[in-house]
Short mmCIF file of C-alpha atoms in Angstrom, two decimals:
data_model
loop_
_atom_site.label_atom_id
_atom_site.label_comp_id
_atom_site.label_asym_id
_atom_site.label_seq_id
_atom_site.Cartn_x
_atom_site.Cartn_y
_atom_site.Cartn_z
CA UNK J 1 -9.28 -6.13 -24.20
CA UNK J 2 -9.86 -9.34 -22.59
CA UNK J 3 -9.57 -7.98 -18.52
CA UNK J 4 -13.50 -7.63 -18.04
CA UNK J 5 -13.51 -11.71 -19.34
CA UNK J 6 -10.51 -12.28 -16.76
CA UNK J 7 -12.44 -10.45 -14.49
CA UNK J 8 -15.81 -12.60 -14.92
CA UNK J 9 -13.84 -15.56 -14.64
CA UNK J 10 -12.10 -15.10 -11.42
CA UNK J 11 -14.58 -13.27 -10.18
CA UNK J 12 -16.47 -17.48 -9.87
CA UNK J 13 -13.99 -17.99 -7.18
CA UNK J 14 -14.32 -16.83 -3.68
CA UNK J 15 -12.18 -13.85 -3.27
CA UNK J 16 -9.05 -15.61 -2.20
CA UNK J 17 -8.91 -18.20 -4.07
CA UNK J 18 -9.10 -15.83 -7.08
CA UNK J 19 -6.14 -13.65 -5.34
CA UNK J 20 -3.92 -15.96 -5.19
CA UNK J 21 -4.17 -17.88 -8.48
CA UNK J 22 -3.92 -14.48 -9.69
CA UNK J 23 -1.01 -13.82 -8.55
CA UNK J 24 0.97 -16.99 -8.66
CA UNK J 25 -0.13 -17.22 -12.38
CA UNK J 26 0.80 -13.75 -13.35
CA UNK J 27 4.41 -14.01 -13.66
CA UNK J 28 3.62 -16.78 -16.37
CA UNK J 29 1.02 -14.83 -18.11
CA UNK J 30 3.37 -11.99 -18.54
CA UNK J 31 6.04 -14.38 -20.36
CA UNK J 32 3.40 -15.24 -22.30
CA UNK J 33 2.54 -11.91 -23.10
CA UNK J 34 -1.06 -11.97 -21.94
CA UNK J 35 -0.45 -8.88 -19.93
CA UNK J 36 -0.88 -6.66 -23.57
CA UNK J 37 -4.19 -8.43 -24.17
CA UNK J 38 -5.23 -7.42 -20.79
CA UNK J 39 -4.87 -3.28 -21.70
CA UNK J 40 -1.43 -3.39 -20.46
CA UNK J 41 0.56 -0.04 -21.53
CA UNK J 42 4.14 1.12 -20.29
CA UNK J 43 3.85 4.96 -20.28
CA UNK J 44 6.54 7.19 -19.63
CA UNK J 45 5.76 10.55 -16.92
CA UNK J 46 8.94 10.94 -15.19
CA UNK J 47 9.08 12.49 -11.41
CA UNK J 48 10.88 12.90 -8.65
CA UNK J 49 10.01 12.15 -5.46
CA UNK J 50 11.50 11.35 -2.29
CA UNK J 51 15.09 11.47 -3.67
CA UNK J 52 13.97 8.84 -6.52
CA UNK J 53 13.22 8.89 -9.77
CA UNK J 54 10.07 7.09 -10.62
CA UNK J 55 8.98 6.23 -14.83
CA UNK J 56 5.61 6.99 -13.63
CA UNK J 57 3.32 8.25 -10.89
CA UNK J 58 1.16 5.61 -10.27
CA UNK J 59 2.23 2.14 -7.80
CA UNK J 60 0.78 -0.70 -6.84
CA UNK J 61 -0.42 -0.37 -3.10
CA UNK J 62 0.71 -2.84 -0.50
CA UNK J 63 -1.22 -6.02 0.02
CA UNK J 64 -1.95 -7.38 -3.15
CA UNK J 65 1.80 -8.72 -3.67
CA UNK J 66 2.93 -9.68 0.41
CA UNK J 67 5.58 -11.74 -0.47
CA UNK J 68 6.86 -10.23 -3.02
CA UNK J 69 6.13 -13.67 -5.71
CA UNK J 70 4.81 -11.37 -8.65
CA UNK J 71 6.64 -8.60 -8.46
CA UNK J 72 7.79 -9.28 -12.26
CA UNK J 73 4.84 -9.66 -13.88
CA UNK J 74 2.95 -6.37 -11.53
CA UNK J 75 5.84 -4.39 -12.89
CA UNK J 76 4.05 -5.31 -16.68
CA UNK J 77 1.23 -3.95 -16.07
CA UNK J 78 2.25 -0.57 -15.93
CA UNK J 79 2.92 0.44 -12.63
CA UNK J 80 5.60 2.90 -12.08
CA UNK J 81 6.87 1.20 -8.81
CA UNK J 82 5.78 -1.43 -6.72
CA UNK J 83 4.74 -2.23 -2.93
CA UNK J 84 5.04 -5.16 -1.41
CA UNK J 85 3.88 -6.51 2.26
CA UNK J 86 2.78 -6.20 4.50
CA UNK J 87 5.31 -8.07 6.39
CA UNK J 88 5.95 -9.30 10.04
CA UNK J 89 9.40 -10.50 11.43
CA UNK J 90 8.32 -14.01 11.88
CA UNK J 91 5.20 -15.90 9.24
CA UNK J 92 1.78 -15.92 10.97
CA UNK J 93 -0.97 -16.93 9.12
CA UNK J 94 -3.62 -13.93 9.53
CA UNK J 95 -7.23 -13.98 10.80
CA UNK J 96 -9.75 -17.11 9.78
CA UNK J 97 -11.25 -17.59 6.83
CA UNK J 98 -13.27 -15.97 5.18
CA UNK J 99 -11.99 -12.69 5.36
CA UNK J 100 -12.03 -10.82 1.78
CA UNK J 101 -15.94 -9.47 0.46
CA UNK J 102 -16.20 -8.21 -2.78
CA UNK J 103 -19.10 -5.45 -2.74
CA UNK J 104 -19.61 -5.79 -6.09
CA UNK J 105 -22.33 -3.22 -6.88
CA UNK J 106 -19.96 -0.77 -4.52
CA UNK J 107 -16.68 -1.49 -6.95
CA UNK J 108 -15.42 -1.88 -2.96
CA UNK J 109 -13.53 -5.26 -0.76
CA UNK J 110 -13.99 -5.71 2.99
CA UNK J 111 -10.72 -7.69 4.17
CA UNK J 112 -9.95 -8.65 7.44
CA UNK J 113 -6.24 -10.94 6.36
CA UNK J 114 -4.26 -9.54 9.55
CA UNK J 115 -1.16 -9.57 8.07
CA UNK J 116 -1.07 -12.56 6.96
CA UNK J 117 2.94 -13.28 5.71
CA UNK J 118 5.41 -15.71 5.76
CA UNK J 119 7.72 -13.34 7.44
CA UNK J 120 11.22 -10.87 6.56
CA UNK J 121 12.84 -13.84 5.67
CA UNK J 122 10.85 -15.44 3.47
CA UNK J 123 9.93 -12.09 1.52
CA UNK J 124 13.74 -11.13 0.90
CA UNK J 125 13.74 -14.52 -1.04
CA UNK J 126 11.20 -14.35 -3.39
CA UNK J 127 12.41 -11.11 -4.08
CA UNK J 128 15.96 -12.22 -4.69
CA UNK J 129 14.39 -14.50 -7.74
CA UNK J 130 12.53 -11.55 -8.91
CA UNK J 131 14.43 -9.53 -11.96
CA UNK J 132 12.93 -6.03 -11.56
CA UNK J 133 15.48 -3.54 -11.20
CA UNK J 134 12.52 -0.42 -10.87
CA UNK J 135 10.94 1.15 -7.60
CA UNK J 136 10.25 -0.92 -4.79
CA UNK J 137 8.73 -0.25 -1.64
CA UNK J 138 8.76 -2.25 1.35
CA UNK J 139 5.71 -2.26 4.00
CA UNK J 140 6.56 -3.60 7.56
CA UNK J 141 4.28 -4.09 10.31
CA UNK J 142 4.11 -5.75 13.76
CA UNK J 143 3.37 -9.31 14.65
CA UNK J 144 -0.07 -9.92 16.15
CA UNK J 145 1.16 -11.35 19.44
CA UNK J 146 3.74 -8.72 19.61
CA UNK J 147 2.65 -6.10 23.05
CA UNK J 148 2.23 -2.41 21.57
CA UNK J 149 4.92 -1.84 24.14
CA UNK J 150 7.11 -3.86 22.25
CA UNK J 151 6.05 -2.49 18.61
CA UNK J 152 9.13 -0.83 18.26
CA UNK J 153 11.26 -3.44 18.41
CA UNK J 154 9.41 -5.29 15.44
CA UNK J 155 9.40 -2.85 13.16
CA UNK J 156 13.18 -1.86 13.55
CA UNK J 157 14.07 -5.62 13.03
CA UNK J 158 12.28 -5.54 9.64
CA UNK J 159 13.86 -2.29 9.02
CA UNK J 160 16.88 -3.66 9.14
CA UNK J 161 16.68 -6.62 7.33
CA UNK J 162 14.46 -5.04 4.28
CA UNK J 163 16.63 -1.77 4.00
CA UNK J 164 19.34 -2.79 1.53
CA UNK J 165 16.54 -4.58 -0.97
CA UNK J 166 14.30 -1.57 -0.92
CA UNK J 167 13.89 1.75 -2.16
CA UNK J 168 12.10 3.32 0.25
CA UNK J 169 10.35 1.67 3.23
CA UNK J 170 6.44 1.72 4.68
CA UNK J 171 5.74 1.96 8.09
CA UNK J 172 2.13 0.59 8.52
CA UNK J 173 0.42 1.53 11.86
CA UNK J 174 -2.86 1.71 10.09
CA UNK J 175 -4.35 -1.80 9.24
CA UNK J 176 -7.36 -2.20 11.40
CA UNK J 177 -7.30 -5.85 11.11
CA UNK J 178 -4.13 -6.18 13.74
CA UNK J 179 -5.70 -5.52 17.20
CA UNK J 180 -4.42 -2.08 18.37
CA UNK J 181 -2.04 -1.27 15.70
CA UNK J 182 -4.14 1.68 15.08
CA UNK J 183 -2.74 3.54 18.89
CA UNK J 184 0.50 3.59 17.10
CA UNK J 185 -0.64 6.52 15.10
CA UNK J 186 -1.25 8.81 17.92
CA UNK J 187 0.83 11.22 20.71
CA UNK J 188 3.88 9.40 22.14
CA UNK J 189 3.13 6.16 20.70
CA UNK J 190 3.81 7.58 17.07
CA UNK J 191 6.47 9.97 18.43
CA UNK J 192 8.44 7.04 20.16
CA UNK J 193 8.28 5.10 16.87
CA UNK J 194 8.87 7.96 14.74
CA UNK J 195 11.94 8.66 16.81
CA UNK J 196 13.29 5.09 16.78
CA UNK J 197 12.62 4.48 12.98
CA UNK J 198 14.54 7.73 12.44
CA UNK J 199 17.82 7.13 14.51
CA UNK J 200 18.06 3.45 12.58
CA UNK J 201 17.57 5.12 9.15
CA UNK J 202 20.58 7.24 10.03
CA UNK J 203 22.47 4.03 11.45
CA UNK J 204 21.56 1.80 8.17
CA UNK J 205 22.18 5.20 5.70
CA UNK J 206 25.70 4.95 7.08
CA UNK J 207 26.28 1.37 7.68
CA UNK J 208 25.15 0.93 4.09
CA UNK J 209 25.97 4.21 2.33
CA UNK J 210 22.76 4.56 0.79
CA UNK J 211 19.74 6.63 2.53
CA UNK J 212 16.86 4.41 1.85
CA UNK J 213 13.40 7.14 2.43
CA UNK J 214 10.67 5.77 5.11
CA UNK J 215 7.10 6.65 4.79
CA UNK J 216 4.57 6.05 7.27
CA UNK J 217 1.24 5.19 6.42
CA UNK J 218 -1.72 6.60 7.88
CA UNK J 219 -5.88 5.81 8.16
CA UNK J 220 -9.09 7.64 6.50
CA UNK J 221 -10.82 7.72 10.13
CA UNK J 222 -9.17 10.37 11.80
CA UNK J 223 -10.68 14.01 12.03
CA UNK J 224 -8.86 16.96 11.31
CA UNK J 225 -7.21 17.54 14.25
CA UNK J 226 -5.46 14.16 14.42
CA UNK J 227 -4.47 14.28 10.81
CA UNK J 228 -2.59 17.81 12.13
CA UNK J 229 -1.11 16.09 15.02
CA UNK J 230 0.13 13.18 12.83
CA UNK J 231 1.34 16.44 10.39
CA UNK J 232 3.18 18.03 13.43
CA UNK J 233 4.99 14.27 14.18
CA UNK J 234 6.13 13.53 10.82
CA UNK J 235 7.75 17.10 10.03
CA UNK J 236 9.51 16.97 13.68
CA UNK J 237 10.94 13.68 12.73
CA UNK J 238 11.90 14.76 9.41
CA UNK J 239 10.04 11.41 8.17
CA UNK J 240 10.53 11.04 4.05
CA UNK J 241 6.86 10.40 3.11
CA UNK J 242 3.21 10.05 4.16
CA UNK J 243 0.56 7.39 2.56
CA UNK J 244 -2.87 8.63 2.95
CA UNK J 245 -4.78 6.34 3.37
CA UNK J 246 -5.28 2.90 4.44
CA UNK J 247 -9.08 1.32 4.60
CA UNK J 248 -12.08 2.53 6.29
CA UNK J 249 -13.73 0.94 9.41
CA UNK J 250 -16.50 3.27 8.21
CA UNK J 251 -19.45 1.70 6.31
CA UNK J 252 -20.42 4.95 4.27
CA UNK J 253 -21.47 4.40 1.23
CA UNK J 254 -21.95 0.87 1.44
CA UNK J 255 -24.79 0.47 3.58
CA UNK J 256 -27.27 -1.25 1.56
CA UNK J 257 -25.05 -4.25 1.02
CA UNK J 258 -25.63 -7.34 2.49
CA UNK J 259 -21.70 -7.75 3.63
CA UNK J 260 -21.64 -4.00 5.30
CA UNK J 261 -21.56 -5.93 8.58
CA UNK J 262 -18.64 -7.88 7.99
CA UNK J 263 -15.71 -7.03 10.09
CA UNK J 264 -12.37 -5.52 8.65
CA UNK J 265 -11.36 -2.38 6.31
CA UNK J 266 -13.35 -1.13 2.82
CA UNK J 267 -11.74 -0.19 0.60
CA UNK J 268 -12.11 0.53 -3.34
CA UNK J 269 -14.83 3.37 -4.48
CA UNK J 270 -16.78 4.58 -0.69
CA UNK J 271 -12.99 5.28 0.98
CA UNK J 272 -12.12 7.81 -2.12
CA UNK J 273 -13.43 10.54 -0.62
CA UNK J 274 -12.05 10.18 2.72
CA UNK J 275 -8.78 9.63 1.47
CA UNK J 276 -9.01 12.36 -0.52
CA UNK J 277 -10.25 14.57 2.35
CA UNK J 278 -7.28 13.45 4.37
CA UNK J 279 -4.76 13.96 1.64
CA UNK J 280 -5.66 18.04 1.54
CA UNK J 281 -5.90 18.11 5.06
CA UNK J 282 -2.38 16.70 5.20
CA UNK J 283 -0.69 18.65 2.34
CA UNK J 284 -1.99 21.99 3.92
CA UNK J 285 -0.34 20.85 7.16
CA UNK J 286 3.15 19.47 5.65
CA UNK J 287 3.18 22.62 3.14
CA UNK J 288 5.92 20.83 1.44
CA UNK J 289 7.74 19.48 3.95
CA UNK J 290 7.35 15.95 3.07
CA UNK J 291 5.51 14.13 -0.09
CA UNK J 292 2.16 12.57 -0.22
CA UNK J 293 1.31 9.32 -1.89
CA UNK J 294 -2.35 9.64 -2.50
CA UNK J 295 -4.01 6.02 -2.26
CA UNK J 296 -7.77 4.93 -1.73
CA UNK J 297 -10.66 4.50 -3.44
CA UNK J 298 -9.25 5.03 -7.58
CA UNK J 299 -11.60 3.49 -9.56
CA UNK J 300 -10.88 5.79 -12.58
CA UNK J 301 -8.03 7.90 -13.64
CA UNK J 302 -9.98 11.19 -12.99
CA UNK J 303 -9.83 9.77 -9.38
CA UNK J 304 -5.93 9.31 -9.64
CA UNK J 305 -5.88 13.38 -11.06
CA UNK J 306 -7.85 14.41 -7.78
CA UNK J 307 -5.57 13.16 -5.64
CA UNK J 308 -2.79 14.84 -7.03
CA UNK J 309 -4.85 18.11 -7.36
CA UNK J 310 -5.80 17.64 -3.55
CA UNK J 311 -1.72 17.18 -2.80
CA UNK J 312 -0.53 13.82 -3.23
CA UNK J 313 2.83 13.52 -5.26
CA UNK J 314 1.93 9.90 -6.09
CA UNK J 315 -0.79 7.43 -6.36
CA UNK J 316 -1.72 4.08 -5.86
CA UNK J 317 -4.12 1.73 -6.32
CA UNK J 318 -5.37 -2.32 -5.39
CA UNK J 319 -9.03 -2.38 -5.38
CA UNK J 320 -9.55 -0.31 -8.54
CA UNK J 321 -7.24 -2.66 -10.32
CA UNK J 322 -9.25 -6.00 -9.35
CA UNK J 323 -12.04 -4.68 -10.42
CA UNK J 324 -10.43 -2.51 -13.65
CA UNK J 325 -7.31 -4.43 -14.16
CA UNK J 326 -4.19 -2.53 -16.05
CA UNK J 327 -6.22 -0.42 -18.51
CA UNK J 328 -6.45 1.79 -14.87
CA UNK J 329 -3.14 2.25 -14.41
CA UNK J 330 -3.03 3.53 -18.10
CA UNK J 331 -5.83 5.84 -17.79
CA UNK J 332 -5.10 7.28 -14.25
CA UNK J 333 -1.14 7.91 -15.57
CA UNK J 334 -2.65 9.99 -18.98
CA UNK J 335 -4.98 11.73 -16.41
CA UNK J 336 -2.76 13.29 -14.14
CA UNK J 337 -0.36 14.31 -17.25
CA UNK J 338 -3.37 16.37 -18.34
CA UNK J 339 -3.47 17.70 -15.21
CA UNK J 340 0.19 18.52 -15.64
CA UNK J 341 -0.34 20.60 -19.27
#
């Protein structure tokens, strides 16, 4: 396989740089057929979750793909859906630069982007020039400058304008790179949003005649209390999923590295375990009442299994695939099938 070259090359750029030719080449490389050479496999492990049927449990996590320009050549590379975002009603451009750290010894990134998008708009474009016809998600957030107050009202405008393009829709109140966007997952903060988001899925279920599912995703840092309370929310609001988990402000794991003091979420190998944590937690709160999608910290497909073992109904991954590429999707998908026998 010729990812771990890939990998060596990119890896001479600073982390951006890297992303993005990455990603604006990948479309190409997949025409070309490159993706095959890279360990790409298309493997077939049906389920059903949230009302849809997906070829395969294991996605693409939001944040690699925000605006939705390689959606095409993702879907190659094994995936069995696809998130894009996250996205903001209007473009802003994110915090400075630099603000991705590869902790290379740690298989682990520190990012700090802050949403950086070229807003609703924009996204629905790209992904009207995109041909994949398989499961996409859609993760919407709130603009920086937008009050807490006001949070509502951005995430019910991108509701509405994402909900006939997607097949089920994020809710992401857990980035800790957007100043107090975290709040939003607690008491009557979550509960006001949980309540609005709910009413407009009805409105846009019949306005379209098509229920499009809504997940919310959560962070690794809260104890086990919280994680109940969040439980208790999303089961009175008769939300459709729960993502468990965003990065870590924690530095566990990772503090013998000379970037453990840069600001923003880790993610990639040190968050698997609180993710993990979180996602039992969780599925012995919801007792069925509403599907996880395990994500954090996969670096190998025995991690993928454990997260379905711990509760998740799905998994996916970002990190692990920088530093893996598609051979991980591949092994994590044949892992959880043995689970499965």
């Amino acid at each position: 396989m010729l990812y771990p070259l890939a990998r060596s090359l990119m890896f001479r750029f600073d982390p951006e740089t890297s992303h993005d030719l990455a990603l604006r080449s990948m479309n190409l490389a997949t025409e070309l057929g490159v993706h095959k050479l890279l360990g790409a496999a298309q493997l077939s492990a049906p389920v059903e979750v949230m009302g849809l049927n997906f070829p395969n449990p294991v996605g693409l996590a939001a944040g690699l793909d925000k605006m939705g320009i390689a959606v095409d050549g993702l879907a190659a590379m094994g995936f069995g859906f696809i998130e894009v975002g996250t996205v903001t009603p209007r473009a802003q451009p994110g915090n400075p630069k630099p603000r991705i750290f590869r902790l290379q010894d740690h298989t682990a990134i520190i990012n700090r982007m802050g949403f950086n998008n070229d807003g609703v708009d924009q996204l629905l474009k790209n992904l009207d020039r995109s041909c994949y016809d398989g499961i996409l998600g859609i993760n919407i957030g709130k603009n920086k400058d937008t009050p807490n107050e006001k949070a509502n009202d951005d995430y019910l405008y991108c509701m509405r304008k994402v909900y006939e393009r997607a097949s089920y829709i994020t809710v992401n109140v857990s980035s800790p790179n957007t100043p107090g966007l975290r709040t939003l997952q607690y008491g009557e903060s979550l509960n006001s949003l949980l309540d609005a988001l709910k009413t407009e899925q009805i409105r846009q279920a019949k306005l379209h005649d098509r229920y499009v599912p809504v997940a919310v995703k959560i962070a690794p840092d809260m104890d086990e209390e919280e994680l109940k309370l969040v439980a208790a929310s999303l089961k009175a609001y008769e939300m459709d999923g729960v993502i468990a988990t965003n990065t870590t402000l924690s530095r566990d794991g990772v503090e013998d590295s000379p970037l453990a003091a840069e600001a923003g979420g880790l993610s990639g190998a040190p968050v698997r375990n609180k993710s993990t944590r979180a996602i039992r937690i969780l599925a012995n709160e919801l007792d069925g009442a509403l599907p996880i999608i395990g994500v954090g910290g996969i670096t190998e497909g025995f991690d993928a299994a454990e997260k379905i073992e711990a509760g998740a109904s799905l998994v996916q991954i970002y990190s692990g695939f920088i530093y893996h590429g598609p051979q991980l999707v591949a092994d994590s998908v044949r892992a959880i099938q043995a689970l499965k026998r």
